Coordinates of C-alpha atoms and ligand atoms in Angstrom, one line a residue:
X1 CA -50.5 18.0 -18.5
X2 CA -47.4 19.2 -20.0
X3 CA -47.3 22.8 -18.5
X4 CA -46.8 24.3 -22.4
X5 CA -49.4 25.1 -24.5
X6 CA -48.2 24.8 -28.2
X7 CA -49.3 26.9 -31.3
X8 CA -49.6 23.5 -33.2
X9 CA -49.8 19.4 -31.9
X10 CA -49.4 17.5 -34.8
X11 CA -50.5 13.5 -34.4
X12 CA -48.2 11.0 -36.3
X13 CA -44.5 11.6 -37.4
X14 CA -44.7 10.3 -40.8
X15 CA -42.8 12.4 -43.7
X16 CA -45.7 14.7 -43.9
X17 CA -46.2 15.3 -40.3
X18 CA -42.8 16.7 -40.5
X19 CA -43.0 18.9 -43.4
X20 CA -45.9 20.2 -41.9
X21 CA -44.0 21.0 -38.6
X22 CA -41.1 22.6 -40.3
X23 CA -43.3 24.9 -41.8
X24 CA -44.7 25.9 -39.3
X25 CA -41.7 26.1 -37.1
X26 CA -40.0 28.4 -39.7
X27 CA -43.0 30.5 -39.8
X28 CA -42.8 31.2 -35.9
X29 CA -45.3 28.5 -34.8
X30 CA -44.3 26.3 -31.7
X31 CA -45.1 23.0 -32.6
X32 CA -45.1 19.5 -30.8
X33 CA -45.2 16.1 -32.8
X34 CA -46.5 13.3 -31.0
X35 CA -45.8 9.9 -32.9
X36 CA -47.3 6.8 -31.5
X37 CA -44.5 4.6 -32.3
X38 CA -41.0 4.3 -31.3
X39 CA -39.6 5.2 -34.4
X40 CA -40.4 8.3 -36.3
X41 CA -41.1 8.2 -40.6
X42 CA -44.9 6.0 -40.3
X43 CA -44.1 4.6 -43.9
X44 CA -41.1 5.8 -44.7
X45 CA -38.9 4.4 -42.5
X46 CA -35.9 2.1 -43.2
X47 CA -35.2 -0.4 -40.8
X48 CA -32.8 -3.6 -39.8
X49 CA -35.7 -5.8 -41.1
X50 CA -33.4 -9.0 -40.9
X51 CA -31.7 -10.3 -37.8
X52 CA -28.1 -10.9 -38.3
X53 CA -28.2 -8.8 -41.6
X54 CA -26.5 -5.2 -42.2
X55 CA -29.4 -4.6 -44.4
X56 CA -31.3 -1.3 -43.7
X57 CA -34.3 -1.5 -46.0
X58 CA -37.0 1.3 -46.9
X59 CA -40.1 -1.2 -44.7
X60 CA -42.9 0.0 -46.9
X61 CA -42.7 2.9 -49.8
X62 CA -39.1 2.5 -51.4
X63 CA -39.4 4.7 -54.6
X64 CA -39.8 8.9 -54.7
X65 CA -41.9 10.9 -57.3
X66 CA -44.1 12.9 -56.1
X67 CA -42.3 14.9 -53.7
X68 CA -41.7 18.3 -55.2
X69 CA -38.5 19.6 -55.5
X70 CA -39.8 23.3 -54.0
X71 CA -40.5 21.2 -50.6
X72 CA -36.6 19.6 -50.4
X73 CA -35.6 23.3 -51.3
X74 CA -38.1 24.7 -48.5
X75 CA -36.7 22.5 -46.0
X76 CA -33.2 22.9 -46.9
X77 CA -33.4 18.6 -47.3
X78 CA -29.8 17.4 -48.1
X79 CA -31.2 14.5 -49.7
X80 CA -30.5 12.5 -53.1
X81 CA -32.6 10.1 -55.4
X82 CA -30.9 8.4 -58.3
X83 CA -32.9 7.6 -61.9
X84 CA -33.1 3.9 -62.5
X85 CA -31.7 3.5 -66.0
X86 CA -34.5 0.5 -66.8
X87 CA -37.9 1.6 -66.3
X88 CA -39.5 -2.1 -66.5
X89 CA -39.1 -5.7 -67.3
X90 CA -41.9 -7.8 -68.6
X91 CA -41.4 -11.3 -69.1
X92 CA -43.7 -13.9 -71.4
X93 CA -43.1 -17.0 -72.7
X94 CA -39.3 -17.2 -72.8
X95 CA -38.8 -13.9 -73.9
X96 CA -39.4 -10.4 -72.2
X97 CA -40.8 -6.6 -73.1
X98 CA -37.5 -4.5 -71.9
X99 CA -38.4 -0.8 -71.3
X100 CA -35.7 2.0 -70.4
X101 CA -36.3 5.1 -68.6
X102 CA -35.5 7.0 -71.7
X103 CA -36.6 5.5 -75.0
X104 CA -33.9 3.7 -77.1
X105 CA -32.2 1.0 -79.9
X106 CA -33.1 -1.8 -77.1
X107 CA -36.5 -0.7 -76.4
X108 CA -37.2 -0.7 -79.8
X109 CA -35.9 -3.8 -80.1
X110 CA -37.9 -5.1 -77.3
X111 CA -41.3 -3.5 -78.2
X112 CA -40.5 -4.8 -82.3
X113 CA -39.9 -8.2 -81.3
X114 CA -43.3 -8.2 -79.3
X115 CA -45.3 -6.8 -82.2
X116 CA -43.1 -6.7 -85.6
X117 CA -45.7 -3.8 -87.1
X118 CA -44.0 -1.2 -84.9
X119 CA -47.4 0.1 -83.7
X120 CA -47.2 -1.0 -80.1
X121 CA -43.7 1.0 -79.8
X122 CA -45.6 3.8 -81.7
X123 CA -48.9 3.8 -79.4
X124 CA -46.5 3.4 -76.8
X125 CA -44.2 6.6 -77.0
X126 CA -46.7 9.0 -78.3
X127 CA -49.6 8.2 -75.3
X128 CA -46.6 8.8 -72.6
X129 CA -45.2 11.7 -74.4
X130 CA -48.7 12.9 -74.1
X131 CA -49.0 12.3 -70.2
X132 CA -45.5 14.0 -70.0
X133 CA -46.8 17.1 -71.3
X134 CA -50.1 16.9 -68.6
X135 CA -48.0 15.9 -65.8
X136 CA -45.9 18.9 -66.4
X137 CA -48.7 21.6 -66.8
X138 CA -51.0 20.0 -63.7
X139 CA -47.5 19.2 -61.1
X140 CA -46.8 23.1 -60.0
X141 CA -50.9 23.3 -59.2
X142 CA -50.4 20.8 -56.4
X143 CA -48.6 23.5 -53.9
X144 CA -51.6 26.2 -54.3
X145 CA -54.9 26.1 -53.7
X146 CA -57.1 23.6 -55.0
X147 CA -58.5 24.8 -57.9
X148 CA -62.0 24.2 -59.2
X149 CA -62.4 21.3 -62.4
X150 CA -63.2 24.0 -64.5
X151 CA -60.1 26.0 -63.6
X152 CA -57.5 23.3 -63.9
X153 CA -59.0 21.8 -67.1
X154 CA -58.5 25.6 -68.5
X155 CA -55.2 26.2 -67.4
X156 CA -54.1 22.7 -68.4
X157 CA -55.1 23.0 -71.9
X158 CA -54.9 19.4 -72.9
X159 CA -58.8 18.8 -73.3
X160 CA -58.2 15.2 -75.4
X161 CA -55.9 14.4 -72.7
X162 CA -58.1 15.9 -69.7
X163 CA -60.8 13.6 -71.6
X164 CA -59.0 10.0 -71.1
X165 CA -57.2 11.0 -67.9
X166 CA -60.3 12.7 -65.9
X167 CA -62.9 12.0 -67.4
X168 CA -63.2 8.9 -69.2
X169 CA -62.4 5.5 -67.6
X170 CA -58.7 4.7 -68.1
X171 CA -58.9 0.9 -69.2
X172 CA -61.2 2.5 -72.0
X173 CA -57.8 4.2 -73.6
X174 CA -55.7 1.7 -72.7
X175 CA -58.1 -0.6 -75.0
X176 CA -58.1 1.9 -77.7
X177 CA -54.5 3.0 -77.9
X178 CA -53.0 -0.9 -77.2
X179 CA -53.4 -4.0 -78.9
X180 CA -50.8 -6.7 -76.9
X181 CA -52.9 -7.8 -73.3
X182 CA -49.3 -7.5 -72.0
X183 CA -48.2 -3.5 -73.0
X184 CA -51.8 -2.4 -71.8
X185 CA -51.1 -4.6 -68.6
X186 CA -47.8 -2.7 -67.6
X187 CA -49.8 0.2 -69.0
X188 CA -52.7 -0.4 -66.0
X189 CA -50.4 -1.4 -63.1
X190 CA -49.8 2.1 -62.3
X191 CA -53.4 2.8 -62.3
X192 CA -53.7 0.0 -59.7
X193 CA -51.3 0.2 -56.9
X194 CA -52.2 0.2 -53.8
X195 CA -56.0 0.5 -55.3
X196 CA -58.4 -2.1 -55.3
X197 CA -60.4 -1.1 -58.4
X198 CA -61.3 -1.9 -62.0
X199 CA -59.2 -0.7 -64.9
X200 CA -63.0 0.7 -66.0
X201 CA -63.7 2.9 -62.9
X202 CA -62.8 5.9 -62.5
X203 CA -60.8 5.1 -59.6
X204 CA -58.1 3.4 -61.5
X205 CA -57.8 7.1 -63.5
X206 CA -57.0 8.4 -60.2
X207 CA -54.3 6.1 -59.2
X208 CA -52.6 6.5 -63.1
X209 CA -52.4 10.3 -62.4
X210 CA -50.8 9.8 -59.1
X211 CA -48.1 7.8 -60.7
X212 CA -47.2 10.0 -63.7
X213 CA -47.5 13.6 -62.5
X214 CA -45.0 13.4 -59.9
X215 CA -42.6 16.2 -60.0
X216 CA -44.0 17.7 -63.7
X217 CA -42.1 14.2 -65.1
X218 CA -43.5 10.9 -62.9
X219 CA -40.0 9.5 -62.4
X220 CA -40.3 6.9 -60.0
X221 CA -36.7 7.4 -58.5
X222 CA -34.6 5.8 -56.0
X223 CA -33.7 7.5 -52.5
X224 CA -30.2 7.3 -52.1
X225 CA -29.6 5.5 -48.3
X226 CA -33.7 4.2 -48.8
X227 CA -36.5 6.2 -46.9
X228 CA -34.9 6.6 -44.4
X229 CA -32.3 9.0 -45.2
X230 CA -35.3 11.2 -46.0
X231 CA -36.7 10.7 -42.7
X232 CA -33.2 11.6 -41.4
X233 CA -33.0 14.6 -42.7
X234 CA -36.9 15.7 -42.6
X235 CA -35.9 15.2 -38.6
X236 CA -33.0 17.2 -38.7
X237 CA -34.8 20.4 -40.3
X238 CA -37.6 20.0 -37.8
X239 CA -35.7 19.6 -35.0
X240 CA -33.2 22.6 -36.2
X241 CA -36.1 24.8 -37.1
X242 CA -37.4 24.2 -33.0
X243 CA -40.3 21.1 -33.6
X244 CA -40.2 18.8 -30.5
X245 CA -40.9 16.1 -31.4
X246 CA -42.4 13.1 -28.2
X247 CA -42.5 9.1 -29.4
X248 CA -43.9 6.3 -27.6
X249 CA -46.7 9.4 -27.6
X250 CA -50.2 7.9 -29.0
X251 CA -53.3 9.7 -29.1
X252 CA -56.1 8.4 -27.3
X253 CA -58.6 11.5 -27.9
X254 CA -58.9 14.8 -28.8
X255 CA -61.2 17.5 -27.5
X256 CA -61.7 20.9 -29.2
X257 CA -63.6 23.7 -28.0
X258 CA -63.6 28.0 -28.1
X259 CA -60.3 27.4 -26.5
X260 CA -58.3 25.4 -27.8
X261 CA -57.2 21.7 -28.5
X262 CA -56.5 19.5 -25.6
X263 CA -55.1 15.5 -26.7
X264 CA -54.5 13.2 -24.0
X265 CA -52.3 10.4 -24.8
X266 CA -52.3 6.5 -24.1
X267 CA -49.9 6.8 -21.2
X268 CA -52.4 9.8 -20.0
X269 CA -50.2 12.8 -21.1
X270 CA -51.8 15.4 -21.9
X271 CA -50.8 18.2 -24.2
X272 CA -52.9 21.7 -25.5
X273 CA -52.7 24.0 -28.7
X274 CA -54.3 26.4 -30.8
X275 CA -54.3 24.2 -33.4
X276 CA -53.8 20.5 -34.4
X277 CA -52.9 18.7 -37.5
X278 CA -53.5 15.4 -38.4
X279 CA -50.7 13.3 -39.8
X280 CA -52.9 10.0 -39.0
X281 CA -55.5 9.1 -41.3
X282 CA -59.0 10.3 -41.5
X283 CA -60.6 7.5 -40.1
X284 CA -58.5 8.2 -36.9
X285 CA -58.7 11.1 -36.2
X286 CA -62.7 10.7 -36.8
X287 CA -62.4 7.8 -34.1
X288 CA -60.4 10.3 -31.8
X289 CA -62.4 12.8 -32.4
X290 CA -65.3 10.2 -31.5
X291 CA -67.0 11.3 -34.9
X292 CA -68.4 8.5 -37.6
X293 CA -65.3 7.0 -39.5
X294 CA -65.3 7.6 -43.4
X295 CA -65.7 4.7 -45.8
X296 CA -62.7 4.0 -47.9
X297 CA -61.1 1.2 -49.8
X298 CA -59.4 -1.5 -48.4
X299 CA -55.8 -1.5 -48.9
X300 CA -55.3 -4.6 -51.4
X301 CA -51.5 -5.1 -51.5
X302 CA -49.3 -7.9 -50.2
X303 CA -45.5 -6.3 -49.5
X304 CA -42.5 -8.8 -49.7
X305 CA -39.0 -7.6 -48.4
X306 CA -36.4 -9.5 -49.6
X307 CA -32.6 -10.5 -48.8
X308 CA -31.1 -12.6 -51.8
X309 CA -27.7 -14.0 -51.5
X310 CA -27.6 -14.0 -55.6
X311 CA -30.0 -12.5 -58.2
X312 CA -31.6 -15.4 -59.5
X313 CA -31.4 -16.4 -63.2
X314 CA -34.3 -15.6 -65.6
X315 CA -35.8 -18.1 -68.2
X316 CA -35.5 -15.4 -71.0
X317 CA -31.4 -15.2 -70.5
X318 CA -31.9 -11.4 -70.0
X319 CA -29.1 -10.4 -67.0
X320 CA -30.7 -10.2 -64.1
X321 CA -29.0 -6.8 -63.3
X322 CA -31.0 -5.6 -66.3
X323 CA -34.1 -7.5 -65.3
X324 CA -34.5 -6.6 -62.1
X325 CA -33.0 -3.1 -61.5
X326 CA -36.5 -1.5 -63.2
X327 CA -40.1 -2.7 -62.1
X328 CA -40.2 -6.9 -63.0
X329 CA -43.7 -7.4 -64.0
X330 CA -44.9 -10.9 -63.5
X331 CA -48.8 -11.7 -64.2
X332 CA -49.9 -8.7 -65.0
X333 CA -51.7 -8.6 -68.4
X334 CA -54.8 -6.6 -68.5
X335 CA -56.6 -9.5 -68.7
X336 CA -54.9 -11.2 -65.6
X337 CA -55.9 -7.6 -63.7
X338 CA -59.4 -8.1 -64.6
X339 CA -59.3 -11.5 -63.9
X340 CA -58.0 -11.1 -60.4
X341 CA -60.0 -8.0 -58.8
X342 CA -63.1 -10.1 -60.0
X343 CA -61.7 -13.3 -58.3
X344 CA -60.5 -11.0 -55.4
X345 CA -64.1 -9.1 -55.6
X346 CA -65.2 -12.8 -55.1
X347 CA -63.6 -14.0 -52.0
X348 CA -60.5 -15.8 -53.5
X349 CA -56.9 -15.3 -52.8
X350 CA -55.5 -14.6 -56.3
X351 CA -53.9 -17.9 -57.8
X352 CA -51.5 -16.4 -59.5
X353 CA -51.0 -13.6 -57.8
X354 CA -50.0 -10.1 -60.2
X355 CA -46.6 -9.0 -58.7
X356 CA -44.2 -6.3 -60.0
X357 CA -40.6 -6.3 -57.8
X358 CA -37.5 -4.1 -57.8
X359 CA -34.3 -4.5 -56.9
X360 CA -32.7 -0.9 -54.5
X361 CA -29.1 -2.3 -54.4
X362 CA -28.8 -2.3 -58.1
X363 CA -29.1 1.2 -58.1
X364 CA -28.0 2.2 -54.5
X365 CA -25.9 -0.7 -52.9
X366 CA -25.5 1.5 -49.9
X367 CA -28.1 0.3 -47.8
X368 CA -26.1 -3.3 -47.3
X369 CA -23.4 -3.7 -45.2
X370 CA -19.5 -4.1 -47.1
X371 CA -19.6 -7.5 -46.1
X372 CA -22.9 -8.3 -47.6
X373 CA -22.2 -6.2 -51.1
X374 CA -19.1 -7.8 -51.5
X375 CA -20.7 -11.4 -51.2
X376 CA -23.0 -10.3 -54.1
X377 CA -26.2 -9.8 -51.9
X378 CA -29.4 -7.7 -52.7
X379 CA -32.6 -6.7 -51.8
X380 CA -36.0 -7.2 -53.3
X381 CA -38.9 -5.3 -53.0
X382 CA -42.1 -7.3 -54.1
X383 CA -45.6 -5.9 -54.2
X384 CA -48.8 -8.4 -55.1
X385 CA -51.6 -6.6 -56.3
X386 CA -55.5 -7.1 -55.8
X387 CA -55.0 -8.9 -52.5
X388 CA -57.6 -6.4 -50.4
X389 CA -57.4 -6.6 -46.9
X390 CA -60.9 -8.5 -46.7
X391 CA -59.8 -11.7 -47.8
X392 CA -57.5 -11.6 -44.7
X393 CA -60.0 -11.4 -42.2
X394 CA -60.7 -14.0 -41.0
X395 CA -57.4 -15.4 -40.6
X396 CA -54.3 -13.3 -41.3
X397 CA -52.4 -15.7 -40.6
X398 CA -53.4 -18.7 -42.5
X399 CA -53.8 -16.3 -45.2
X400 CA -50.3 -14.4 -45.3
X401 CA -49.1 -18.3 -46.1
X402 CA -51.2 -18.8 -49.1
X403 CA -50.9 -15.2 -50.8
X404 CA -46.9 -16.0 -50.3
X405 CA -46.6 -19.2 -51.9
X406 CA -48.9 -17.3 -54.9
X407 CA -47.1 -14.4 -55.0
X408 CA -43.6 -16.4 -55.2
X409 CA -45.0 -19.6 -57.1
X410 CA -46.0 -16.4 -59.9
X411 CA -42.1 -15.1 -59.8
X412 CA -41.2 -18.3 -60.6
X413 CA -43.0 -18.9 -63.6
X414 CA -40.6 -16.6 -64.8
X415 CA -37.5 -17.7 -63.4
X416 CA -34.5 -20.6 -64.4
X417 CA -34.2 -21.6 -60.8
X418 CA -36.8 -20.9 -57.9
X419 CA -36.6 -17.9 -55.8
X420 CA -36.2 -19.7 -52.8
X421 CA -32.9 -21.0 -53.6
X422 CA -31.6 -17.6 -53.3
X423 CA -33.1 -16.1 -50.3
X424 CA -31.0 -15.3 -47.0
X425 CA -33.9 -13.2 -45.5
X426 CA -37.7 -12.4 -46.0
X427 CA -40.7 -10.6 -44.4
X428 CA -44.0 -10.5 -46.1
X429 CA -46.8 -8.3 -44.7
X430 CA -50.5 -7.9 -45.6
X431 CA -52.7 -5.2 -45.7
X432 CA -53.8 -5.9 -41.8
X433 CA -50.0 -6.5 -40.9
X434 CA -49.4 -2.6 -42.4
X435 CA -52.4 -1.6 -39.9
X436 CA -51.5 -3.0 -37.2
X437 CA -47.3 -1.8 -37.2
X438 CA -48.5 1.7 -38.4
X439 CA -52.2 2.1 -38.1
X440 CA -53.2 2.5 -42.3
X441 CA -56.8 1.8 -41.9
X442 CA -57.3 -1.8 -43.5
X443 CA -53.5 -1.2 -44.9
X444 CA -54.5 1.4 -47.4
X445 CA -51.2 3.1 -48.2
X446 CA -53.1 6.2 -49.5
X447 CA -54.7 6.4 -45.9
X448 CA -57.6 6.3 -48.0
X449 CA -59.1 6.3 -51.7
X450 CA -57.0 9.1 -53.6
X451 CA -59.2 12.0 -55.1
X452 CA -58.4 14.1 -58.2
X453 CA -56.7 17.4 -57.6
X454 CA -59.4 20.1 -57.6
X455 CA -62.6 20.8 -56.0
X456 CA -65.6 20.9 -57.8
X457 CA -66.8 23.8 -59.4
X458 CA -69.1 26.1 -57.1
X459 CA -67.8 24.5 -54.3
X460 CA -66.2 26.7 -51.2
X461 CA -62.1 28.1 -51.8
X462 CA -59.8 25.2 -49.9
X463 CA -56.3 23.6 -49.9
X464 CA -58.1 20.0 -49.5
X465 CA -57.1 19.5 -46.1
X466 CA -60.3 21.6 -43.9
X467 CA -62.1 19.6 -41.8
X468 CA -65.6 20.4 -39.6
X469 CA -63.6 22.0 -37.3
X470 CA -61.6 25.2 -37.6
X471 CA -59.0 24.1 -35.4
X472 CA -58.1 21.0 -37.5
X473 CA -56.6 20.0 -40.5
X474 CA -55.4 16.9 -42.5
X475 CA -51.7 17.3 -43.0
X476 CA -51.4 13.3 -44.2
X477 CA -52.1 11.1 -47.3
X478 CA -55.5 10.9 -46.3
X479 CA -56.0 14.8 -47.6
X480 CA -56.5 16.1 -51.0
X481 CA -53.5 15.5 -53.4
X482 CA -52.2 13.5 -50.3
X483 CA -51.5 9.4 -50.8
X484 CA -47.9 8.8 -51.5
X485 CA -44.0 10.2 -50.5
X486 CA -44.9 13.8 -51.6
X487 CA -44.8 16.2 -48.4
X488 CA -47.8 18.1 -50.5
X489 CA -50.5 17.9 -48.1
X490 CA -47.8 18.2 -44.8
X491 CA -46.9 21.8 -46.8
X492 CA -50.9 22.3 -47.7
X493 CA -52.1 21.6 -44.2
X494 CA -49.4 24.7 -43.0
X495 CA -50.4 26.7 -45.6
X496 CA -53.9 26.3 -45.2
X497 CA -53.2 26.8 -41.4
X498 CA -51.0 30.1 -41.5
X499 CA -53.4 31.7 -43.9
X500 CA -56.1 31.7 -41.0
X501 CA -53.5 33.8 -38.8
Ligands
FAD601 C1 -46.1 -1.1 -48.4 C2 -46.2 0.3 -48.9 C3 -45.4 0.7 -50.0 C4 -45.5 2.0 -50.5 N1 -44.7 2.3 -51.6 C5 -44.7 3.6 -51.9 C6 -43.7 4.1 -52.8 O1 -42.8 3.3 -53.3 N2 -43.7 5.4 -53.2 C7 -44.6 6.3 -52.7 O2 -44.6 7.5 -53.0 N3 -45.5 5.9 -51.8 C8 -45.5 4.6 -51.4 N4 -46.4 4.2 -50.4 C9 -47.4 5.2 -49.9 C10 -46.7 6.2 -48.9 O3 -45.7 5.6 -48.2 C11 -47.7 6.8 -48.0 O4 -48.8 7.2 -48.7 C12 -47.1 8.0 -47.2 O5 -45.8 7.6 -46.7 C13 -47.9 8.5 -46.1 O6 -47.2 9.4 -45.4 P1 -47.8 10.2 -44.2 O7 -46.7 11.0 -43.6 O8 -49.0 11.0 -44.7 O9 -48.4 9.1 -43.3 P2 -47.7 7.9 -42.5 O10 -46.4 7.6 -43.1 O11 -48.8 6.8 -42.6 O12 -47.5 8.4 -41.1 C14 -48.6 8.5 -40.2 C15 -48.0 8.4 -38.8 O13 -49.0 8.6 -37.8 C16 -48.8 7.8 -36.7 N5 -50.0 7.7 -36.0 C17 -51.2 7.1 -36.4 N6 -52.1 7.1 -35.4 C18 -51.5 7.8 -34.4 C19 -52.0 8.1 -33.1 N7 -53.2 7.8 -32.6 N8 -51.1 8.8 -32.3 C20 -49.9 9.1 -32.7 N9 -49.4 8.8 -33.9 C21 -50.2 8.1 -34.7 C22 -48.3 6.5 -37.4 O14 -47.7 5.6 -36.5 C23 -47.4 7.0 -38.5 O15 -46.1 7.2 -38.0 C24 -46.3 2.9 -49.9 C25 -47.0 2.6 -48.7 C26 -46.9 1.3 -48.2 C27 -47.6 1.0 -46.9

């Protein structure tokens, strides 16, 4: 028994663990972060992922949007992320739908050569210029108290907006507002990460929020030095502001009484507090706390990390520096979505598996070596959709070799020379891999399904991180307005707890 009794454990050193703790920390709280694993950031790290390689990837999440800019000012976080000037790449046939972050001549050109009328380009700039205006008015909500549906819809003041986004199923607008199967596909991916669900449930209206409110703008940016020069720096704040922080330290149970919280630890340490936060998901900390675990979705995405020694060629002729340095969307139609969570829903590995890919050193070479920049090496990010973890089952194995050869045999489609030509290094993990290295229940990278950002109305005043217990709260993607690189629910969970002191 360590012979200190803290005001705060918090289980699981991922990003929101330590927001939470340096909240607390700065608001006098002692506070002890035990982290199962020997490395601290859960799924934000970077790491050497390649032997022989001076490549140091971000492992899992690699772009930043929802982490508020009030948090890195909090924190004092001495951290950068860098716009990407191409926001996506679509390619069909042997051409491609080019879209930049801001919209422009080559846009237009893009989005006329796709559908000559203009309309797509129209439909296009006037539904995102009407998310814009929602993600701005609903982003600064996500620090306060959850408000009721009633209360947010009012203070939004977008009701034909609250309508499609809330309300209505997504793939419903997308329907109405699109005509090409290919604009509402890029349209729906961002309803679908990470989300095994149909562009008609409501779900997938969910996931779309998460990815466009980030920040009051939903600019997916890149972290200059990759996650882990967040984690580096979330670290140093903790540390400086007096968080100890124990790896190697799993949690094995947790017991809380009149008294206090006692966890005992795999190795049989044993630590007590006042109070303890959860950075680990909700199902375990229910298994901890030896309660019933929650349902929630399976996790249902394959995640490719790539060393190229080139950037391979494209079929359309587009530069690869262009192609590749936004989201590269290969497969993804609407109607290829649909088609593949049905076939997934059904059993079957998706043939041709829906990928999107990035590319960090086009925007940030700095996380390869000299040697390896000057040779003209990059990294590539690929993420297959609609792969959940159940068709993995019952054998990862045998199964991690199939969705592979789908998810590159659909990049190639696309390509004027295979991908595998190209590649120095690769690591490919599934849903179960993610659960295993850091404990996502069935590799959801939400920890579990995401839930809109208010309580309903007539239900009790929260921050969306209570549990049963008064003791314990959810400070991890598995809280409300959690799911993502946001420190919101680490901040929410220290809120939550210093406003019952
Ligand atoms: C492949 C992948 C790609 C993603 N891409 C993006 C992206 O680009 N952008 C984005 O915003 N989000 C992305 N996400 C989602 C995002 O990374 C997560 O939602 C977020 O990082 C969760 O942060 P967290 O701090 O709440 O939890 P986690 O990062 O999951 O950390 C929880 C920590 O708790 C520890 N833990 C668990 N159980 C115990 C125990 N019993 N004892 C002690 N410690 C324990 C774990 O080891 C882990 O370190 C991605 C996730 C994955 C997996």
């Amino acid at each position: 028994m360590s012979n200190k009794k803290y005001d705060v454990i918090i289980i699981g050193g991922g990003h929101n663990g330590l927001v939470a703790a340096t909240y607390l920390a700065k608001a006098g709280k002692s506070v002890v972060i035990l982290e199962a694993n020997p490395e601290i950031g859960g799924a934000t790290q970077s790491v050497k992922a390649f032997p022989g390689f001076d490549a140091h990837l971000s492992r899992y999440s690699y772009l930043i949007s929802l982490l508020p800019d009030k948090i890195v000012t909090d924190l004092g976080l001495s951290f950068t992320c860098v716009s990407r000037e191409v926001s996506s790449y679509t390619p069909y046939g042997d051409k491609g739908l080019y879209v930049s972050r801001k919209w422009d001549e080559k846009t237009s050109a893009s989005f006329n050569e796709l559908d000559p009328t203009g309309q797509e380009g129209q439909a296009w700039q006037d539904f995102y210029a009407e998310v814009a205006e929602f993600a701005q008015r609903i982003a600064p909500t996500l620090l306060e108290p959850l408000k009721t549906r009633s209360e947010l819809m009012a203070e939004i003041n977008l009701p034909k907006v609250w309508e499609y986004l809330i309300e209505n199923p997504i793939g419903n607008e997308i329907n109405k507002r699109f005509n090409s199967d290919l604009v509402k596909g890029v349209v729906l991916t961002d309803a679908l990460i990470g989300t095994f669900t149909s562009a008609y449930d409501i779900q997938a209206n969910i996931c779309f929020l998460y990815h466009l409110m980030g920040n009051g703008t939903g600019e997916w940016k890149v972290p200059v030095g990759g996650m882990g020069a967040l984690v580096k720096e979330l670290i140093r704040v903790a540390t400086e502001s007096g968080v100890e922080i124990k790896v190697n330290s799993k949690v094995n149970s947790i017991l809380s009484d009149d008294a206090g919280v006692t966890v005992e630890t795999l190795s049989g340490d044993k630590y007590e507090s006042d109070y303890l936060l959860s950075n680990a998901a909700p199902q375990v900390l229910a298994k901890l706390r030896g309660k019933p675990q929650p349902e929630s979705l399976d996790g249902s995405q394959m995640k490719i990390n790539i060393l190229l020694k080139s950037l391979p060629k494209l079929k359309s002729g587009i530069d690869p520096r262009l192609a590749f340095a936004g989201t590269f969307h290969a497969n993804e139609s609407f109607s290829q979505l649909e088609q593949t969570f049905e076939d997934a829903s059904a059993g079957l590995m998706p043939a041709n598996m829906p990928v999107e890919m990035y590319c960090h050193t086009l925007s940030d070479p700095s996380i390869l070596g000299k040697d390896l920049q000057e040779a003209g090496y990059h990294t590539l990010t690929l993420f297959g959709l609609h792969t959940p973890a159940s068709l993995f089952d019952a054998d990862n194995d045998a199964a991690r070799e199939v969705a592979f050869a789908s998810a590159l045999s659909s990049v190639n489609e696309y390509l004027a020379e295979p991908i595998q030509d190209v590649i120095a290094a690769i690591e490919v993990k599934t849903p179960l891999d993610i659960e295993e290295a850091i404990a996502l229940p069935r590799g959801n990278i939400f920890h579990k399904d995401l839930s809109m950002p208010f309580r309903e109305d007539e239900t009790d005043p929260s921050w969306g991180v209570e549990t049963d217990d008064p003791r314990i709260f959810i400070c991890g993607a598995g809280a409300m307005r959690g799911g993502g690189v946001s420190g919101i629910p680490g901040h929410n969970a220290a809120m939550a707890m210093l406003s019952n002191n």
